GROMACS .gro file of C-alpha atoms in nm:
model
  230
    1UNK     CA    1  -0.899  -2.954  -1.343
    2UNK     CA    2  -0.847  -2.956  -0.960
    3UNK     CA    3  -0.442  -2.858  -0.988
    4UNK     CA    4  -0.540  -2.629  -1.276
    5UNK     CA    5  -0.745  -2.418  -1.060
    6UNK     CA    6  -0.478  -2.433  -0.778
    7UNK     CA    7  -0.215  -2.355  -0.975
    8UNK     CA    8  -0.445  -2.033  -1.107
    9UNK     CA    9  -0.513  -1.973  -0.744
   10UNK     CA   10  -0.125  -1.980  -0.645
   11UNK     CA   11  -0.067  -1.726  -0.906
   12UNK     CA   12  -0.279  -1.498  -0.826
   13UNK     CA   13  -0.213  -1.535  -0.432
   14UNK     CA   14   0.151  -1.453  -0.525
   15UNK     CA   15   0.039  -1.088  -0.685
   16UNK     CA   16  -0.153  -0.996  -0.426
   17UNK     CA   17  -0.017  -0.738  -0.143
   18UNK     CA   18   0.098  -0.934   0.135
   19UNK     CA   19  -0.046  -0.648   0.428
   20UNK     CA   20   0.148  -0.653   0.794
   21UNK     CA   21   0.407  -0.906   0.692
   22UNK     CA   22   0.179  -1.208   0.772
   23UNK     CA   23   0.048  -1.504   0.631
   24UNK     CA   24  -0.287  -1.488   0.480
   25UNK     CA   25  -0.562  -1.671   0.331
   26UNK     CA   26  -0.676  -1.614  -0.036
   27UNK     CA   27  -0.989  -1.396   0.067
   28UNK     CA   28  -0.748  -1.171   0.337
   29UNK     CA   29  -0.504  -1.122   0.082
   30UNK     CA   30  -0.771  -1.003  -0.166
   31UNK     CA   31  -0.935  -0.805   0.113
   32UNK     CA   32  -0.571  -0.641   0.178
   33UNK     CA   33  -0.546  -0.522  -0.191
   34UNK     CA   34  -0.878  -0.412  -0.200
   35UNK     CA   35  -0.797  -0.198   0.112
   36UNK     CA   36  -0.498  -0.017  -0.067
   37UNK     CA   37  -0.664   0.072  -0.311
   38UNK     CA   38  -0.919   0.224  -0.102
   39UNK     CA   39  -0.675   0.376   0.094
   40UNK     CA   40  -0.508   0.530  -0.173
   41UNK     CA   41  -0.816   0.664  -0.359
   42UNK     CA   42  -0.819   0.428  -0.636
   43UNK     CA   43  -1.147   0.349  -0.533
   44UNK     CA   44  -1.358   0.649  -0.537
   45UNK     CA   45  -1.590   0.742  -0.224
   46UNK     CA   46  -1.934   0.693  -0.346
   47UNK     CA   47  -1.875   0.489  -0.627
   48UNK     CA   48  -2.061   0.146  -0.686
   49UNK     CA   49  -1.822  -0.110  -0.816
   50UNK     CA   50  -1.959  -0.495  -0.919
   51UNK     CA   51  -1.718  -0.796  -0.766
   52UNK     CA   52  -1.643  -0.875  -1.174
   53UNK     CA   53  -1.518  -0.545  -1.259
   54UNK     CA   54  -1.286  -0.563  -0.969
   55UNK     CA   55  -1.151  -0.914  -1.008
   56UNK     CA   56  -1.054  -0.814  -1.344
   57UNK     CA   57  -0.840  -0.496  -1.224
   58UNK     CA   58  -0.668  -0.693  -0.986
   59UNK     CA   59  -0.646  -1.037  -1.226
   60UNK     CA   60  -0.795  -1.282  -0.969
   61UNK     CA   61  -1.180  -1.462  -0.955
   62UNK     CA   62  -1.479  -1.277  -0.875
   63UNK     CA   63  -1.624  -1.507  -0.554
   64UNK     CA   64  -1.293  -1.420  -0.315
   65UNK     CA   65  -1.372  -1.018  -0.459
   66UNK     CA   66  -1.689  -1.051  -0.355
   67UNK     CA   67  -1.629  -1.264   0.017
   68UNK     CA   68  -1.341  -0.991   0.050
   69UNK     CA   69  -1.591  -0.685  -0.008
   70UNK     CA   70  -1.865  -0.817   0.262
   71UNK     CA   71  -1.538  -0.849   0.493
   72UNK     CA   72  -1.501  -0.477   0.427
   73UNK     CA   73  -1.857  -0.411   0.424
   74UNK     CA   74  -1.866  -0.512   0.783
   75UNK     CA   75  -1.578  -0.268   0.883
   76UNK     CA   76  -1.765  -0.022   0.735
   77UNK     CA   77  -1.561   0.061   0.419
   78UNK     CA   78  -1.754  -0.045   0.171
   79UNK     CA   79  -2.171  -0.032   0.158
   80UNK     CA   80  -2.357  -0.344  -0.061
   81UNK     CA   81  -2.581  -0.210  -0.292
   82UNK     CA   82  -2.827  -0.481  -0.401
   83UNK     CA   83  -2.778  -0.634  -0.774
   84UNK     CA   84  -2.504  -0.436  -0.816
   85UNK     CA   85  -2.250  -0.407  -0.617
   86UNK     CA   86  -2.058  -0.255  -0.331
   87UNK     CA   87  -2.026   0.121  -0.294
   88UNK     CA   88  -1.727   0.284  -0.119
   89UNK     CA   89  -1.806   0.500   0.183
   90UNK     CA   90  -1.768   0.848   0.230
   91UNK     CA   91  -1.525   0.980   0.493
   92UNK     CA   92  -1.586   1.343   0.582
   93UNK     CA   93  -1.275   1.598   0.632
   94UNK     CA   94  -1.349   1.597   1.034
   95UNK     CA   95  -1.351   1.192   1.067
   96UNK     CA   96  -0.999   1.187   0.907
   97UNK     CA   97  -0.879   1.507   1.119
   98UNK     CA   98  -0.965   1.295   1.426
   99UNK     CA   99  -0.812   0.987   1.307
  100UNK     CA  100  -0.507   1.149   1.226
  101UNK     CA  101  -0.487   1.332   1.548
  102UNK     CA  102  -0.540   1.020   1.711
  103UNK     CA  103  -0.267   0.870   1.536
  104UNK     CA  104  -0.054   1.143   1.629
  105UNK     CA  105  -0.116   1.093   2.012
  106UNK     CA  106  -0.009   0.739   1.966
  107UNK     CA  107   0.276   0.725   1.685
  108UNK     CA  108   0.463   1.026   1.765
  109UNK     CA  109   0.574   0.932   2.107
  110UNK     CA  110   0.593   0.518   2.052
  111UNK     CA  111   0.810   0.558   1.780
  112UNK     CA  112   1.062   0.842   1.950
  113UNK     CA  113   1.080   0.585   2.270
  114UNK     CA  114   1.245   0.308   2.041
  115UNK     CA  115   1.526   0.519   1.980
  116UNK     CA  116   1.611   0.450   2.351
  117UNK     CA  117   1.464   0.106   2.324
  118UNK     CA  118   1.464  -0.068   1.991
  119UNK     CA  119   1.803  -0.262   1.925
  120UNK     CA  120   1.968  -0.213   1.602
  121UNK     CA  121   1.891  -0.550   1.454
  122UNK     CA  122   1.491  -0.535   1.467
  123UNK     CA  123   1.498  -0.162   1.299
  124UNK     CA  124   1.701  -0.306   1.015
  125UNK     CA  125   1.498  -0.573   0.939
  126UNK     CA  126   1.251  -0.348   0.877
  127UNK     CA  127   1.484  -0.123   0.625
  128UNK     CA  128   1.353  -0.369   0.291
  129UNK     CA  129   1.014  -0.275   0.336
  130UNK     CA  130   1.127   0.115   0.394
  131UNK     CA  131   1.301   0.052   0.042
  132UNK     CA  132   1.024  -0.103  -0.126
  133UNK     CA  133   0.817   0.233  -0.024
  134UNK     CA  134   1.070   0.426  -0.230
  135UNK     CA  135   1.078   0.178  -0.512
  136UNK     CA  136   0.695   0.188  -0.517
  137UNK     CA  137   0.712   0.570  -0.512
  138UNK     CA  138   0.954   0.570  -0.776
  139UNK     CA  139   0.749   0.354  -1.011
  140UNK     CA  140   0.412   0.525  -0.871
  141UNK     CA  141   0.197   0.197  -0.815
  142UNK     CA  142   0.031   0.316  -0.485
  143UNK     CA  143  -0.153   0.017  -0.420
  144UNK     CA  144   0.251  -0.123  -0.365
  145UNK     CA  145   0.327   0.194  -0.211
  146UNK     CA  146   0.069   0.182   0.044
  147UNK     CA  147   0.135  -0.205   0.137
  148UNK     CA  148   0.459  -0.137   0.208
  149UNK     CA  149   0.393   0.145   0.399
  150UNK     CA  150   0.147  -0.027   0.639
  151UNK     CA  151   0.387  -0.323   0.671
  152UNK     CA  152   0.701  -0.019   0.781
  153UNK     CA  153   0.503   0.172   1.032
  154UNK     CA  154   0.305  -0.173   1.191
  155UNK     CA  155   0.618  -0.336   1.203
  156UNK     CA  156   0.758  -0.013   1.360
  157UNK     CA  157   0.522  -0.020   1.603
  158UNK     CA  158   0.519  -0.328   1.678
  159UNK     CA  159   0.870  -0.289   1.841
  160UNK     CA  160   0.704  -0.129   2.146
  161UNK     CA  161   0.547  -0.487   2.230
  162UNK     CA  162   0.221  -0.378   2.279
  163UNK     CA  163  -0.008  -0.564   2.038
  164UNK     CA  164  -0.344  -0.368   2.093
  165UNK     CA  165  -0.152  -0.006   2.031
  166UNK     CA  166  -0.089  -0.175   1.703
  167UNK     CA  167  -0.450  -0.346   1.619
  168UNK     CA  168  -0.530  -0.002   1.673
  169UNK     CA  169  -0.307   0.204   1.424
  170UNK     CA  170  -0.388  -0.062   1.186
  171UNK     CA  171  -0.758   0.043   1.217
  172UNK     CA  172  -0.727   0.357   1.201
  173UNK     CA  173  -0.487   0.348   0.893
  174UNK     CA  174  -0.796   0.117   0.694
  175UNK     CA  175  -1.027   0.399   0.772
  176UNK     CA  176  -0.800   0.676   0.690
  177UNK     CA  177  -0.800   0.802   0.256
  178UNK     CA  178  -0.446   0.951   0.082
  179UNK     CA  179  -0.628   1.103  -0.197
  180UNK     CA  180  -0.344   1.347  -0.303
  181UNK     CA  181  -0.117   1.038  -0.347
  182UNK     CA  182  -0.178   1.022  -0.719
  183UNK     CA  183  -0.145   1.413  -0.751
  184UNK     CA  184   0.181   1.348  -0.576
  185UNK     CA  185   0.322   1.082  -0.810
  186UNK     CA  186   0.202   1.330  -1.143
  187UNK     CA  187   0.395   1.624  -0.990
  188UNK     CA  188   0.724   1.377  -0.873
  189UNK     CA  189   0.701   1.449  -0.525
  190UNK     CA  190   0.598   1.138  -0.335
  191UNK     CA  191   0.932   0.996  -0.395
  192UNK     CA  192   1.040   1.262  -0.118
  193UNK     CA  193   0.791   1.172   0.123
  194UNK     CA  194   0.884   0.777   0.049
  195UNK     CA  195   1.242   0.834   0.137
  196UNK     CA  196   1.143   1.002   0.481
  197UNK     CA  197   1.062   0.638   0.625
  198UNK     CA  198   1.469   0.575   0.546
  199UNK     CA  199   1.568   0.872   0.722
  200UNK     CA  200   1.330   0.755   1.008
  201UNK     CA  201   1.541   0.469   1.048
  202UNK     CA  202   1.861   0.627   1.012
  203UNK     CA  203   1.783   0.836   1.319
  204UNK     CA  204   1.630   0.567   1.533
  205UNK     CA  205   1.943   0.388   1.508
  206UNK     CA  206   2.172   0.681   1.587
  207UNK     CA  207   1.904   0.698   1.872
  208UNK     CA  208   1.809   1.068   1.780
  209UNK     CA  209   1.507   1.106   1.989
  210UNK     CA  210   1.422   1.469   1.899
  211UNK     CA  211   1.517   1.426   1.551
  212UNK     CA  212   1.226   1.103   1.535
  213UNK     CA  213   1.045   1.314   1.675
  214UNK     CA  214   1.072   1.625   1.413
  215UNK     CA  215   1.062   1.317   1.126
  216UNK     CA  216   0.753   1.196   1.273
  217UNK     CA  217   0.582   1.485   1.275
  218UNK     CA  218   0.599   1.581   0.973
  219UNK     CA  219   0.590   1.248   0.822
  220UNK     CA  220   0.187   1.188   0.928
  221UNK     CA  221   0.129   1.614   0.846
  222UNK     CA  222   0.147   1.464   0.485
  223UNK     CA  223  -0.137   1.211   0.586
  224UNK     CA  224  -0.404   1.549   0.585
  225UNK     CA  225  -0.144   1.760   0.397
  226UNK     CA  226   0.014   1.690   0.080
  227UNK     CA  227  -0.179   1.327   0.098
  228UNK     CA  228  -0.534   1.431   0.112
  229UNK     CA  229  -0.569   1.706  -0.096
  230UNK     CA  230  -0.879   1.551  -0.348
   0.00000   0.00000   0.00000
């Protein structure tokens, strides 16, 4: 019964988003999924959802859904509601203009410097998970899409060798909501924003500084442009 339940556990474990590129526990992993779909608006602001519902729309067991969601609780995504559940938090129009403007401040300029600095092996390591934004564009599973997309821009970051600028981003990304993103995938247009992160690359290795900067730029205008819009 022991391996059974292992074996169950491996499988799920292996459908789970894998968020930053690291290795994670069960309950992160689930905690990571859980956060993409909040990110991406497939869990509604002000909506209570029970740890059983959710384990069955992601296929894994209700206890890690439920350790996961006080994990989130406590970073203030989610709010418990007793005997029932956890509901999602609200996040008002100005708290996402100021974390995208603080984004800005730090992104925009980090990422135009490793044109000059970044050496050509590191940025194409990062060009799978730039494809697998496109793929999940293509095929419009945002949770994928948005996994990926963390993993890119971290691992972007990341480059710089400063580990706080990233533990940073990364919080400001789990607070941040792409609403429009499922708008986007009825109309066919994230696929264009998806293949933005390839051109990103393309000009950081032709070492393009004021074209990163111009892709840059507009590439987090989508994040309370053509991604928020409820």
């Amino acid at each position: 019964m022991r391996d059974m339940a292992q074996n169950t556990r491996d499988a799920e474990l292996s459908a789970l988003p894998r968020l930053g590129g690291r290795r994670s526990s069960y309950r992160e992993r689930v905690a990571d999924a859980l956060r993409a779909a909040l990110i991406a608006g497939e869990l509604r602001p002000g909506e209570v959802y029970s740890a059983p519902s959710l384990a069955a729309r992601f296929g894994v067991s209700a206890t890690p859904v439920r350790e996961a969601m006080l994990d989130l609780a406590k970073e203030g995504l989610v709010d418990t509601v007793p005997n029932k559940g956890f509901r999602v938090t609200v996040v008002s129009d100005r708290q996402l203009d100021e974390y995208t403007q603080i984004r800005a401040l730090i992104e925009i300029p980090t990422v135009t410097a490793l044109a000059r600095t970044a050496d050509r092996v590191s940025l194409e390591a990062l060009r799978p998970a730039a494809r697998e934004i496109v793929q999940a564009a293509a095929a419009g599973d945002l949770i994928a899409y948005v996994e990926a997309d963390t993993r890119f821009h971290l691992g972007l970051l990341a480059l710089a060798g400063n580990a706080h600028l990233v533990e940073v981003v990364a919080d400001l990304r789990k607070r941040s909501r792409l609403y429009g993103l499922t708008a986007l995938v009825r109309a066919g247009r994230l696929l264009a924003s998806a293949e933005e992160h390839l051109e990103l690359l393309d000009a950081l290795l032709e070492r393009d500084e004021q074209a990163v900067d111009a892709i840059m730029t507009r590439h987090l205008g989508h994040v309370r442009g053509l991604w928020a819009a409820d």
